[in-house]
CSV table of C-alpha atoms in Angstrom, one decimal:
chain,number,residue,atom,x,y,z
A,1,MET,CA,-0.3,0.2,0.1
A,2,THR,CA,1.2,3.5,-0.8
A,3,ILE,CA,1.3,6.7,1.3
A,4,GLY,CA,0.4,9.5,-0.6
A,5,LEU,CA,-0.9,13.4,-0.6
A,6,GLU,CA,-4.5,12.4,0.5
A,7,GLU,CA,-3.4,10.4,3.7
A,8,PHE,CA,-1.0,13.0,5.0
A,9,LEU,CA,-3.6,15.9,4.5
A,10,ILE,CA,-5.9,13.8,6.3
A,11,VAL,CA,-4.0,12.9,8.9
A,12,GLY,CA,-3.2,17.1,8.8
A,13,SER,CA,-6.7,17.8,9.0
A,14,LEU,CA,-8.2,15.7,11.4
A,15,LEU,CA,-5.1,17.0,14.1
A,16,PHE,CA,-6.4,20.6,13.2
A,17,CYS,CA,-10.0,19.8,13.7
A,18,MET,CA,-8.9,18.3,17.2
A,19,GLY,CA,-6.9,21.6,17.7
A,20,LEU,CA,-10.4,23.7,17.0
A,21,LEU,CA,-11.6,21.4,19.2
A,22,ILE,CA,-9.7,22.1,21.9
A,23,ALA,CA,-9.7,25.7,21.1
A,24,LEU,CA,-13.2,26.3,21.0
A,25,SER,CA,-14.0,23.9,24.2
A,26,LYS,CA,-11.5,23.9,27.2
A,27,ARG,CA,-12.2,26.2,30.2
A,28,ASN,CA,-8.7,27.3,31.0
A,29,ALA,CA,-7.2,29.9,28.6
A,30,ILE,CA,-4.0,27.8,28.6
A,31,GLY,CA,-5.8,25.1,27.1
A,32,VAL,CA,-7.0,27.4,24.8
A,33,LEU,CA,-3.4,28.5,23.7
A,34,ILE,CA,-2.8,24.6,23.2
A,35,GLY,CA,-5.5,23.5,20.9
A,36,VAL,CA,-4.3,26.9,19.0
A,37,GLU,CA,-0.6,25.1,18.7
A,38,VAL,CA,-2.5,22.5,18.1
A,39,MET,CA,-3.8,24.1,14.6
A,40,LEU,CA,-0.7,25.7,14.2
A,41,ASN,CA,1.1,22.5,14.1
A,42,ALA,CA,-1.5,20.7,11.5
A,43,VAL,CA,-1.4,24.1,9.3
A,44,ASN,CA,2.5,22.9,9.2
A,45,LEU,CA,2.1,19.6,8.7
A,46,THR,CA,-0.4,20.5,6.1
A,47,LEU,CA,2.1,22.6,4.3
A,48,LEU,CA,5.4,20.3,3.6
A,49,SER,CA,3.0,17.8,2.5
A,50,PHE,CA,2.3,19.4,-0.3
A,51,ALA,CA,5.7,21.4,-1.0
A,52,ARG,CA,6.2,17.4,-1.4
A,53,PHE,CA,4.2,16.0,-3.0
A,54,THR,CA,2.6,18.7,-6.0
A,55,GLU,CA,4.2,20.0,-9.0
A,56,SER,CA,5.6,23.9,-8.0
A,57,ALA,CA,8.0,25.7,-9.4
A,58,GLN,CA,9.4,26.9,-6.3
A,59,PRO,CA,9.1,23.7,-3.7
A,60,ILE,CA,11.2,25.8,-0.9
A,61,ALA,CA,8.7,27.6,-0.4
A,62,GLY,CA,7.0,25.5,1.7
A,63,HIS,CA,9.3,25.6,3.4
A,64,THR,CA,9.6,28.8,4.1
A,65,PHE,CA,6.1,29.4,4.9
A,66,VAL,CA,6.7,27.0,7.6
A,67,VAL,CA,9.9,28.5,9.1
A,68,PHE,CA,7.8,31.9,9.1
A,69,VAL,CA,4.6,29.8,11.3
A,70,ILE,CA,6.8,28.0,13.7
A,71,THR,CA,8.3,32.4,14.2
A,72,VAL,CA,4.9,33.9,14.2
A,73,ALA,CA,3.8,30.5,16.8
A,74,ALA,CA,6.6,31.3,19.1
A,75,ALA,CA,5.5,35.2,19.5
A,76,GLU,CA,2.1,35.0,19.9
A,77,VAL,CA,2.4,32.3,22.5
A,78,ALA,CA,5.2,34.4,24.6
A,79,VAL,CA,2.3,37.2,24.5
A,80,ALA,CA,-0.4,35.1,24.9
A,81,LEU,CA,0.8,33.0,28.3
A,82,ALA,CA,2.0,36.7,29.2
A,83,LEU,CA,-1.8,38.0,29.0
A,84,ALA,CA,-3.0,34.9,30.8
A,85,ILE,CA,-0.6,35.3,33.9
A,86,LEU,CA,-1.5,39.1,33.6
A,87,ILE,CA,-5.4,38.2,34.0
A,88,TYR,CA,-4.5,35.5,36.6
A,89,ARG,CA,-2.8,38.2,38.9
A,90,ASN,CA,-5.4,40.8,38.4
A,91,ARG,CA,-8.6,38.3,38.8
A,92,GLU,CA,-7.0,34.9,40.8
A,93,THR,CA,-8.6,33.0,37.6
A,94,VAL,CA,-7.4,31.6,33.8
A,95,ASP,CA,-11.6,30.5,33.4
A,96,VAL,CA,-12.5,31.7,30.3
A,97,ASP,CA,-16.2,32.1,31.6
A,98,GLN,CA,-15.1,34.3,34.2
A,99,PHE,CA,-13.6,36.2,31.7
A,100,THR,CA,-16.5,38.9,31.6
A,101,LEU,CA,-14.4,42.9,32.2
A,102,LEU,CA,-15.8,44.0,28.9
A,103,ARG,CA,-19.9,42.9,29.5
A,104,SER,CA,-20.0,45.1,32.6
B,1,MET,CA,6.1,6.7,-0.9
B,2,ASP,CA,5.6,3.0,-1.4
B,3,ALA,CA,8.5,1.4,1.0
B,4,THR,CA,8.0,-1.0,3.8
B,5,GLY,CA,9.4,1.2,6.0
B,6,GLU,CA,8.2,4.2,5.2
B,7,VAL,CA,4.3,3.0,4.9
B,8,LEU,CA,5.1,1.8,9.0
B,9,ALA,CA,6.7,5.0,9.8
B,10,PHE,CA,3.5,7.1,8.5
B,11,TRP,CA,0.7,4.8,10.3
B,12,ALA,CA,2.6,4.7,13.7
B,13,LEU,CA,3.9,8.2,13.4
B,14,ALA,CA,-0.4,9.0,13.1
B,15,ALA,CA,-1.1,6.6,15.4
B,16,LEU,CA,1.1,8.5,17.5
B,17,THR,CA,0.0,12.2,17.0
B,18,LEU,CA,-3.7,11.2,17.0
B,19,VAL,CA,-3.6,9.5,19.9
B,20,ALA,CA,-1.7,12.4,21.9
B,21,ALA,CA,-3.8,14.7,20.3
B,22,SER,CA,-6.7,13.3,21.5
B,23,GLY,CA,-5.1,13.1,24.7
B,24,VAL,CA,-5.1,16.5,25.3
B,25,ILE,CA,-9.1,16.4,25.0
B,26,VAL,CA,-9.5,13.8,27.6
B,27,SER,CA,-7.3,14.3,30.1
B,28,ARG,CA,-8.8,16.1,33.4
B,29,ASN,CA,-5.6,17.7,34.7
B,30,LEU,CA,-3.4,20.2,32.6
B,31,LEU,CA,0.0,19.2,33.4
B,32,HIS,CA,-0.8,15.9,31.5
B,33,ALA,CA,-2.2,17.3,29.1
B,34,VAL,CA,0.8,19.6,28.4
B,35,LEU,CA,3.1,16.0,27.9
B,36,PHE,CA,0.4,14.9,25.8
B,37,LEU,CA,1.0,17.8,23.5
B,38,ILE,CA,4.9,17.4,23.7
B,39,THR,CA,4.4,13.6,22.2
B,40,SER,CA,2.0,15.2,19.9
B,41,PHE,CA,4.7,17.5,18.6
B,42,LEU,CA,7.8,14.9,18.5
B,43,GLY,CA,4.5,13.4,16.4
B,44,VAL,CA,4.6,15.7,13.8
B,45,ALA,CA,8.2,16.3,14.1
B,46,GLY,CA,8.8,13.1,12.7
B,47,PHE,CA,6.3,13.3,10.2
B,48,PHE,CA,9.1,16.3,9.1
B,49,VAL,CA,11.1,13.7,8.7
B,50,LEU,CA,9.1,11.4,6.3
B,51,LEU,CA,8.5,14.1,4.6
B,52,SER,CA,11.9,15.1,3.4
B,53,ALA,CA,12.4,18.5,6.0
B,54,PRO,CA,14.7,17.0,8.0
B,55,PHE,CA,16.2,20.6,9.2
B,56,LEU,CA,12.9,21.7,10.0
B,57,ALA,CA,11.7,18.5,12.0
B,58,MET,CA,15.1,19.8,14.6
B,59,ALA,CA,13.1,23.1,14.4
B,60,GLN,CA,10.3,21.8,15.8
B,61,ILE,CA,12.0,20.2,18.2
B,62,ILE,CA,13.7,22.5,19.3
B,63,ILE,CA,11.2,25.5,19.3
B,64,TYR,CA,7.9,23.4,19.8
B,65,VAL,CA,9.2,20.9,22.5
B,66,GLY,CA,12.1,22.4,23.6
B,67,ALA,CA,10.8,26.6,24.1
B,68,ILE,CA,6.7,26.7,23.6
B,69,ALA,CA,5.9,23.5,25.6
B,70,VAL,CA,8.3,24.9,28.6
B,71,LEU,CA,6.9,28.1,27.8
B,72,VAL,CA,3.4,26.6,28.5
B,73,LEU,CA,4.2,24.2,31.9
B,74,PHE,CA,5.9,27.8,33.2
B,75,ALA,CA,2.4,29.5,32.2
B,76,VAL,CA,0.6,26.2,34.5
B,77,LEU,CA,3.1,26.3,37.2
B,78,LEU,CA,2.4,30.3,37.6
B,79,THR,CA,-1.0,30.1,38.0
B,80,PRO,CA,-1.6,27.8,40.6
B,81,ARG,CA,-4.7,28.9,42.2
B,82,ALA,CA,-6.2,28.4,39.1
B,83,GLY,CA,-6.1,25.0,39.5
B,84,ARG,CA,-4.9,22.0,37.3
B,85,ASP,CA,-8.3,21.8,36.0
B,86,ASN,CA,-8.5,21.1,31.6
B,87,SER,CA,-12.4,20.6,31.9
B,88,GLU,CA,-14.4,21.9,28.9
B,89,THR,CA,-17.5,24.8,29.0
B,90,SER,CA,-20.8,24.1,28.4
B,91,MET,CA,-20.0,24.6,24.6
B,92,PHE,CA,-17.9,21.2,24.1
B,93,LEU,CA,-21.2,19.2,22.0
B,94,PRO,CA,-21.6,22.4,20.0
B,95,ALA,CA,-17.5,22.5,19.2
B,96,THR,CA,-17.3,18.8,18.7
B,97,ALA,CA,-20.4,19.1,16.1
B,98,LEU,CA,-18.5,22.0,14.4
B,99,SER,CA,-15.1,20.1,14.3
B,100,ILE,CA,-16.1,16.8,12.7
B,101,ALA,CA,-18.6,19.1,10.3
B,102,LEU,CA,-15.2,20.6,9.5
B,103,PHE,CA,-13.4,17.5,9.2
B,104,ALA,CA,-16.2,15.9,6.5
B,105,ILE,CA,-16.1,18.9,4.8
B,106,ILE,CA,-12.1,18.7,4.6
B,107,ALA,CA,-12.4,15.1,4.0
B,108,PHE,CA,-14.7,15.4,0.9
B,109,VAL,CA,-12.7,18.3,0.1
B,110,VAL,CA,-9.0,16.0,-0.5
B,111,TYR,CA,-10.5,13.2,-2.1
B,112,ASP,CA,-12.8,15.1,-4.7
B,113,THR,CA,-9.9,17.5,-5.8
B,114,GLU,CA,-7.4,16.2,-8.6
B,115,TRP,CA,-4.4,16.9,-7.4
B,116,ARG,CA,-1.2,17.2,-9.9
B,117,VAL,CA,0.9,15.3,-7.5
B,118,VAL,CA,4.4,14.8,-8.5
B,119,THR,CA,5.6,11.1,-9.7
B,120,GLU,CA,8.9,10.8,-8.8
B,121,VAL,CA,10.2,11.6,-5.4
B,122,PRO,CA,11.5,15.6,-6.2
B,123,GLN,CA,15.4,16.8,-5.1
B,124,GLU,CA,16.1,16.4,-1.4
B,125,LEU,CA,15.8,20.7,-0.6
B,126,THR,CA,19.4,21.3,1.8
B,127,VAL,CA,19.6,23.6,4.7
B,128,ARG,CA,21.5,26.3,2.3
B,129,ASP,CA,18.4,26.0,-0.3
B,130,LEU,CA,15.9,27.6,2.5
B,131,GLY,CA,18.8,29.8,4.0
B,132,ASN,CA,19.2,31.0,0.9
B,133,ALA,CA,15.7,31.6,0.1
B,134,LEU,CA,14.9,34.0,3.2
B,135,LEU,CA,17.8,35.4,2.7
B,136,THR,CA,17.2,36.3,-0.8
B,137,THR,CA,13.1,35.7,-2.3
B,138,TRP,CA,11.9,36.4,1.0
B,139,VAL,CA,14.0,38.7,2.9
B,140,LEU,CA,10.9,41.2,3.4
B,141,PRO,CA,9.2,39.0,5.4
B,142,PHE,CA,12.0,37.7,7.2
B,143,GLN,CA,13.1,41.3,8.2
B,144,ALA,CA,9.6,41.4,9.7
B,145,ALA,CA,9.3,38.4,11.4
B,146,SER,CA,12.8,39.9,13.5
B,147,VAL,CA,10.7,42.8,14.4
B,148,LEU,CA,7.4,41.0,15.0
B,149,LEU,CA,9.6,38.8,17.7
B,150,THR,CA,11.9,41.7,19.2
B,151,ALA,CA,7.8,43.5,19.6
B,152,ALA,CA,6.5,40.2,21.1
B,153,LEU,CA,9.7,39.6,23.6
B,154,ILE,CA,9.2,43.4,24.9
B,155,GLY,CA,5.5,43.0,25.0
B,156,ALA,CA,6.2,39.6,26.8
B,157,ILE,CA,8.0,41.4,29.2
B,158,MET,CA,5.9,44.4,30.0
B,159,LEU,CA,3.3,42.3,30.5
B,160,ALA,CA,4.2,39.5,32.9
B,161,ARG,CA,6.2,42.4,35.2
B,162,SER,CA,4.8,41.8,39.0
B,163,PRO,CA,3.6,45.3,40.5
B,164,ALA,CA,6.9,45.8,43.0
B,165,GLU,CA,8.8,45.8,39.5
B,166,GLU,CA,6.9,48.0,38.2
B,167,GLU,CA,7.4,50.2,41.5
B,168,GLU,CA,10.6,50.0,42.2
B,169,ASP,CA,11.1,51.5,38.1
B,170,ARG,CA,8.8,54.2,39.0
B,171,GLU,CA,10.8,55.2,42.1
B,172,ARG,CA,14.1,55.2,39.9
């Protein structure tokens, strides 16, 4: 049996949907961030699958894009975790249901 | 790819990555969820090796496992009174339905599209190629990424300072 582009894309999309489920449903703000990281990983996997399996004038483009995604993910997680710690310091919770500062 | 080793490696990595990702969903303890997340990152790094991108696999391990996962662990440890609870909000069932629907759509598109797949194995891309591409064709995004990293670093430090440190700075 051969492994082609479709199998990689299915694994990537399954991973993405799991990440989406985590990001949408977790109560803890850090859990939501974990979901976002899983989604970014799935996107990287999909980008590299396309770079490896499809015709392209510049096959290196997919690899370059993955480098940028990893960079932006690192920057995003640093700021988001700093925000989580800041909110924890003020409200003593990281429960996203309790983040209702803008409602009142 | 149809070599037996590659096929076996693909299914083993797929099982590892997806089981670890579902472990993140079902584990009740947030620390366990982070450990499952690390396992999932390692599985994706294995996929990168399989897709002939060994440099990116190393970058994945160093940045995701070495930096991001440790940062998440530190954030868990720095929010002690919030508990290690990893339960779901009341939106779990709608979110599950949405995820399954999205997966169904993506799976339909994946199998319905005629992908222009290359028949021969493409030539290996080396780190030299990647460096050349980053510093010639994509030099502007490369510079923008460095500015973004600096801004995120300064922003994270400013946000996470304790009130006592801010007071110290004001007195100075």
